[in-house]
Amino acid sequence: MRLSRMLVPLATAALLVACSADDASTPAGPEPPRDTPSLPQEPPDTARPTATVVPPEPVEFDAAAAFAFVEHLADGIGPREATSAAFHEAAGDVEEVLTALGYDVDQVPVPVPSGDSWGVEVPEGESANVIADPPGFDAGTPYVIVGAHLDTVPQAPGAEDNASGVAVMLELARMSAADPPEVPVRFIAFGAEEPRGPGDALHHFGSQQYVADMPAAEQDALVAMVSLDRVGVPAEAVPVCTGGTGTTSIMDALVEAAEGVDVATETCENRASDHWSFEKAELPAARLGSVPYAGYHSPDDVPSVVDPDQLDRVGTVVWAWLTTL
Ligand SMILES: [Zn+2]
């Protein structure tokens, strides 16, 4: 329960800040002069009901909460090679957060082969996809998948790659639980995205398996898949990419949503994330993120490379898009 406890104080702190801002905004005006003739006073209007309806707070991305989860994964747990105990600890934490938000969460095992991951030998073993559905979810009717890979290469604590994507995904899950988008969202923390050898088959194991196991009806009902992968390194523009072989409709819609919330974007083509598994199956997909940085796939991929404002920009864009569907 450690994580839920960590997230609750953040929400409480945000409320306290909002309340004290309210108090401060009440002006301490001058006292009225005492000799002014007083106007006849109206009797108290007892017939008018007192206002009891409080307008709902707009749901907003909480960058501090997202950054706290980046620190938790990268500093608190550390490198999360797809089959390691650390990976499974992180998967348990993601499951716990999503369950506390009211999602139905399932961990689906992902068997992976031994190999070479970015120059380090990795064993054969088991990773997992953590799949979270909102209450009453039906994958036979239109829905969206927002995903982020949870594993890292063995030598990297993976703050940017990809605690950043997981953290933004969890914030979007919190926002979706508070104010469900019209098209429901399935959230997936994918296992074993990082390579275990060369070539197109030896990476993205979690998403490749997921797509291979998708019933035809679920493929037909999928409106879009968005992969959040390396979304926290600061940049002038948020990269919005596809693999270059399928529809650009999701990329275009994300760019348009970003314009609506004044976030600059840059379109690009790459196949180095889980969106590619979907695009190869001719499913509509896009990826956010991929700004180059010095700590990539190294022990220097620590929280200081991640900018909470960039997490905020990416989360705000995805939320703007989700709420237009
Ligand atoms: Zn990645």
Coordinates of C-alpha atoms and ligand atoms in Angstrom, one line a residue:
M1 CA 0.0 0.0 0.0
R2 CA 3.1 2.2 0.2
L3 CA 2.5 3.8 -3.2
S4 CA -1.1 4.7 -2.7
R5 CA -0.1 6.4 0.5
M6 CA 2.6 8.3 -1.4
L7 CA 0.1 9.6 -3.9
V8 CA -2.6 10.6 -1.4
P9 CA -0.5 13.2 0.4
L10 CA 0.3 14.8 -3.0
A11 CA -3.4 15.2 -3.8
T12 CA -4.0 16.6 -0.3
A13 CA -1.2 19.1 -0.6
A14 CA -2.6 20.3 -3.9
L15 CA -6.0 20.8 -2.2
L16 CA -4.4 22.8 0.7
V17 CA -2.6 25.0 -1.8
A18 CA -5.9 25.7 -3.6
C19 CA -7.6 26.5 -0.3
S20 CA -5.0 28.9 1.0
A21 CA -5.0 30.7 -2.4
D22 CA -8.7 31.2 -2.0
D23 CA -8.3 32.7 1.5
A24 CA -5.6 35.1 0.3
S25 CA -7.7 36.4 -2.5
T26 CA -10.3 37.8 -0.1
P27 CA -9.4 41.5 0.0
A28 CA -9.2 43.2 3.4
G29 CA -11.1 46.4 2.3
P30 CA -11.4 49.6 4.3
E31 CA -14.1 49.8 6.9
P32 CA -17.2 51.8 5.7
P33 CA -17.5 55.3 7.2
R34 CA -19.8 55.3 10.2
D35 CA -21.8 58.4 9.5
T36 CA -23.1 57.4 6.1
P37 CA -26.9 57.2 6.4
S38 CA -27.8 53.6 6.1
L39 CA -30.1 52.4 3.4
P40 CA -33.2 50.6 4.5
Q41 CA -32.2 46.9 4.9
E42 CA -34.0 44.2 3.1
P43 CA -35.3 41.4 5.2
P44 CA -33.2 38.3 5.0
D45 CA -34.3 36.3 2.0
T46 CA -35.2 33.0 3.6
A47 CA -37.0 31.7 0.5
R48 CA -33.8 31.6 -1.6
P49 CA -32.0 28.2 -1.1
T50 CA -28.4 28.5 -0.2
A51 CA -26.1 27.3 -2.9
T52 CA -25.1 23.7 -2.3
V53 CA -23.9 22.7 -5.8
V54 CA -20.1 22.9 -6.0
P55 CA -18.9 22.9 -9.7
P56 CA -16.5 20.0 -10.3
E57 CA -12.8 20.8 -10.3
P58 CA -11.4 20.5 -13.8
V59 CA -9.3 17.4 -14.1
E60 CA -5.7 18.4 -14.6
F61 CA -2.4 16.6 -15.1
D62 CA -0.3 16.6 -11.9
A63 CA 3.3 16.9 -12.9
A64 CA 4.6 16.5 -9.4
A65 CA 2.8 13.2 -8.9
A66 CA 4.2 12.0 -12.2
F67 CA 7.7 13.0 -11.4
A68 CA 7.4 11.3 -8.0
F69 CA 6.7 8.0 -9.8
V70 CA 9.7 8.5 -12.1
E71 CA 11.8 8.8 -8.9
H72 CA 10.1 5.8 -7.4
L73 CA 10.9 3.6 -10.4
A74 CA 14.4 4.9 -11.3
D75 CA 15.8 5.7 -7.8
G76 CA 13.6 3.5 -5.6
I77 CA 13.7 0.3 -7.7
G78 CA 16.4 0.9 -10.3
P79 CA 17.2 -1.0 -13.5
R80 CA 14.2 -3.2 -14.5
E81 CA 15.4 -5.8 -17.0
A82 CA 12.3 -7.5 -18.3
T83 CA 12.7 -10.8 -16.4
S84 CA 14.3 -9.4 -13.2
A85 CA 12.8 -9.3 -9.7
A86 CA 13.0 -5.5 -10.0
F87 CA 10.8 -5.6 -13.1
H88 CA 8.2 -7.7 -11.3
E89 CA 8.3 -5.4 -8.2
A90 CA 7.6 -2.4 -10.5
A91 CA 4.8 -4.4 -12.2
G92 CA 3.3 -5.1 -8.8
D93 CA 3.5 -1.4 -7.9
V94 CA 1.8 -0.3 -11.2
E95 CA -0.9 -2.9 -10.6
E96 CA -1.4 -1.5 -7.1
V97 CA -1.8 2.1 -8.2
L98 CA -4.2 1.2 -11.0
T99 CA -6.3 -1.1 -8.7
A100 CA -6.5 1.7 -6.1
L101 CA -7.9 3.9 -8.9
G102 CA -10.7 1.4 -9.5
Y103 CA -9.4 -0.4 -12.6
D104 CA -9.7 -4.1 -13.2
V105 CA -6.0 -5.1 -13.5
D106 CA -4.5 -8.3 -14.9
Q107 CA -0.9 -9.3 -15.2
V108 CA -0.4 -11.4 -18.3
P109 CA 2.9 -13.4 -18.4
V110 CA 5.2 -12.7 -21.4
P111 CA 7.9 -15.4 -21.9
V112 CA 11.1 -14.1 -23.5
P113 CA 14.3 -15.7 -24.8
S114 CA 17.8 -15.2 -23.6
G115 CA 19.9 -12.8 -25.6
D116 CA 21.9 -9.7 -25.7
S117 CA 20.3 -6.5 -24.5
W118 CA 22.3 -3.4 -25.4
G119 CA 25.6 -5.3 -24.8
V120 CA 24.6 -7.2 -21.7
E121 CA 23.7 -10.9 -21.6
V122 CA 20.1 -11.5 -20.5
P123 CA 18.5 -14.8 -19.5
E124 CA 15.5 -16.6 -20.8
G125 CA 12.6 -15.9 -18.5
E126 CA 9.2 -14.3 -17.9
S127 CA 8.1 -10.7 -18.2
A128 CA 4.6 -9.4 -17.9
N129 CA 2.0 -7.0 -19.4
V130 CA 0.0 -5.1 -16.8
I131 CA -3.4 -4.5 -18.3
A132 CA -5.9 -2.2 -16.7
D133 CA -9.6 -1.7 -17.7
P134 CA -12.1 0.8 -16.3
P135 CA -15.2 -0.7 -14.7
G136 CA -17.6 -2.1 -17.2
F137 CA -15.0 -2.1 -20.0
D138 CA -16.0 -3.9 -23.2
A139 CA -13.2 -4.4 -25.8
G140 CA -15.9 -5.3 -28.4
T141 CA -17.0 -1.6 -28.5
P142 CA -14.9 1.4 -29.5
Y143 CA -11.9 1.9 -27.1
V144 CA -8.4 3.3 -26.9
I145 CA -5.2 1.8 -25.6
V146 CA -2.6 4.0 -23.9
G147 CA 0.6 2.1 -23.3
A148 CA 4.1 2.5 -21.9
H149 CA 6.8 0.0 -21.5
L150 CA 7.9 -0.7 -18.0
D151 CA 11.2 -2.6 -18.6
T152 CA 14.7 -1.1 -19.1
V153 CA 17.9 -2.3 -20.5
P154 CA 19.9 -4.0 -17.8
Q155 CA 22.4 -1.2 -17.2
A156 CA 19.9 1.8 -16.9
P157 CA 17.7 2.9 -14.1
G158 CA 15.5 4.2 -16.9
A159 CA 14.1 7.4 -15.6
E160 CA 13.5 8.7 -19.1
D161 CA 13.4 5.3 -20.8
N162 CA 10.7 4.6 -19.7
A163 CA 9.7 5.6 -16.2
S164 CA 8.6 8.9 -17.8
G165 CA 6.1 7.1 -20.0
V166 CA 4.7 4.9 -17.3
A167 CA 4.4 7.9 -14.9
V168 CA 2.4 9.9 -17.5
M169 CA 0.3 6.9 -18.2
L170 CA -0.6 6.5 -14.5
E171 CA -1.6 10.2 -14.3
L172 CA -3.8 9.8 -17.4
A173 CA -5.3 6.7 -15.7
R174 CA -6.1 8.8 -12.6
M175 CA -7.6 11.6 -14.7
S176 CA -9.7 9.1 -16.7
A177 CA -11.0 7.5 -13.5
A178 CA -12.0 10.9 -12.1
D179 CA -13.6 12.1 -15.4
P180 CA -14.0 9.2 -17.8
P181 CA -13.5 10.1 -21.5
E182 CA -16.4 9.2 -23.8
V183 CA -14.3 6.5 -25.5
P184 CA -13.0 4.2 -22.7
V185 CA -9.3 3.7 -22.3
R186 CA -7.4 0.5 -21.5
F187 CA -4.0 1.2 -20.0
I188 CA -1.1 -1.2 -20.5
A189 CA 2.3 -1.3 -19.0
F190 CA 4.1 -3.5 -21.5
G191 CA 6.9 -5.9 -20.5
A192 CA 10.0 -6.6 -22.5
E193 CA 10.0 -3.8 -25.0
E194 CA 13.8 -3.5 -24.9
P195 CA 15.8 -5.6 -27.4
R196 CA 17.2 -9.0 -26.6
G197 CA 19.0 -9.3 -29.9
P198 CA 19.1 -7.7 -33.4
G199 CA 16.2 -7.4 -35.8
D200 CA 12.5 -6.7 -35.7
A201 CA 11.5 -9.9 -33.9
L202 CA 13.8 -9.6 -30.8
H203 CA 12.2 -6.6 -29.1
H204 CA 8.7 -5.3 -28.2
F205 CA 7.9 -8.8 -26.9
G206 CA 5.1 -7.6 -24.6
S207 CA 3.2 -5.7 -27.3
Q208 CA 3.9 -8.2 -30.1
Q209 CA 2.4 -10.9 -27.9
Y210 CA -0.5 -8.7 -27.0
V211 CA -1.3 -7.9 -30.6
A212 CA -0.9 -11.6 -31.7
D213 CA -3.4 -12.6 -28.9
M214 CA -6.0 -9.9 -29.8
P215 CA -9.3 -11.3 -30.9
A216 CA -10.5 -10.0 -34.3
A217 CA -13.4 -8.1 -32.6
E218 CA -11.0 -6.3 -30.3
Q219 CA -8.8 -5.3 -33.2
D220 CA -11.9 -4.0 -35.0
A221 CA -13.1 -2.0 -32.0
L222 CA -9.6 -0.4 -31.4
V223 CA -9.9 3.3 -32.2
A224 CA -6.2 4.0 -31.5
M225 CA -3.1 2.9 -29.6
V226 CA -0.7 5.5 -28.3
S227 CA 2.7 4.5 -26.9
L228 CA 4.3 6.9 -24.4
D229 CA 8.0 6.2 -24.6
R230 CA 10.7 8.6 -23.5
V231 CA 8.5 11.6 -22.9
G232 CA 10.3 13.6 -20.2
V233 CA 13.5 15.1 -21.6
P234 CA 12.9 18.8 -22.2
A235 CA 12.5 19.9 -25.8
E236 CA 11.0 22.7 -27.7
A237 CA 8.5 20.3 -29.3
V238 CA 6.9 17.0 -28.3
P239 CA 7.7 14.3 -30.9
V240 CA 4.6 12.6 -32.3
C241 CA 5.6 9.7 -34.5
T242 CA 4.4 6.7 -36.5
G243 CA 6.3 3.8 -38.0
G244 CA 5.7 5.2 -41.5
T245 CA 3.7 2.3 -42.9
G246 CA 0.2 2.8 -41.6
T247 CA -2.4 5.6 -41.1
T248 CA -1.2 9.0 -39.8
S249 CA -4.7 9.8 -38.5
I250 CA -3.8 9.3 -34.9
M251 CA -0.6 11.3 -35.2
D252 CA -2.6 14.1 -37.0
A253 CA -5.3 14.1 -34.3
L254 CA -2.6 14.3 -31.5
V255 CA -1.0 17.2 -33.3
E256 CA -4.3 19.0 -33.6
A257 CA -5.1 18.4 -29.9
A258 CA -1.7 19.8 -29.0
E259 CA -2.4 23.0 -31.0
G260 CA -5.6 23.4 -28.9
V261 CA -3.6 23.4 -25.6
D262 CA -0.7 25.4 -27.0
V263 CA 1.9 22.7 -27.0
A264 CA 4.4 22.6 -29.9
T265 CA 4.8 19.2 -31.6
E266 CA 7.2 17.7 -34.2
T267 CA 6.1 14.8 -36.3
C268 CA 8.5 12.0 -36.9
E269 CA 8.9 8.4 -38.1
N270 CA 10.3 5.7 -35.9
R271 CA 9.7 2.0 -35.2
A272 CA 11.5 1.8 -31.8
S273 CA 8.5 1.4 -29.5
D274 CA 5.3 -0.6 -28.9
H275 CA 3.2 1.4 -31.4
W276 CA 5.1 -0.5 -34.1
S277 CA 3.7 -3.9 -33.0
F278 CA 0.2 -2.4 -33.6
E279 CA 1.1 -0.6 -36.8
K280 CA 2.6 -3.8 -38.3
A281 CA -0.8 -5.4 -37.7
E282 CA -2.5 -2.5 -39.6
L283 CA -4.0 -1.1 -36.4
P284 CA -4.1 2.7 -35.9
A285 CA -1.2 3.7 -33.6
A286 CA 1.2 6.5 -32.8
R287 CA 4.0 7.2 -30.3
L288 CA 4.8 10.3 -28.2
G289 CA 8.4 10.9 -27.2
S290 CA 12.0 10.1 -28.4
V291 CA 13.9 13.3 -27.8
P292 CA 17.7 12.3 -27.9
Y293 CA 19.6 12.6 -24.6
A294 CA 23.1 11.8 -23.3
G295 CA 22.0 9.2 -20.6
Y296 CA 20.2 7.0 -23.1
H297 CA 20.5 3.3 -22.2
S298 CA 23.2 4.0 -19.6
P299 CA 23.5 4.3 -15.8
D300 CA 23.0 8.1 -16.3
D301 CA 19.4 7.7 -17.2
V302 CA 18.4 9.2 -13.8
P303 CA 15.5 11.4 -12.7
S304 CA 17.5 14.7 -13.2
V305 CA 17.3 14.1 -17.0
V306 CA 13.5 14.3 -16.7
D307 CA 11.7 17.7 -16.7
P308 CA 8.3 17.7 -14.9
D309 CA 7.2 20.4 -17.3
Q310 CA 7.8 18.1 -20.3
L311 CA 5.8 15.4 -18.5
D312 CA 3.1 18.0 -18.1
R313 CA 3.1 19.0 -21.8
V314 CA 2.9 15.4 -23.0
G315 CA 0.1 14.4 -20.4
T316 CA -1.8 17.5 -21.3
V317 CA -1.7 16.7 -25.0
V318 CA -2.9 13.2 -24.6
W319 CA -5.6 14.3 -22.3
A320 CA -6.8 16.9 -24.7
W321 CA -6.9 14.3 -27.4
L322 CA -8.7 11.7 -25.3
T323 CA -11.4 14.2 -24.4
T324 CA -12.1 15.0 -28.0
L325 CA -12.8 11.4 -29.1
Ligands
ZN1 ZN 11.9 2.9 -24.4

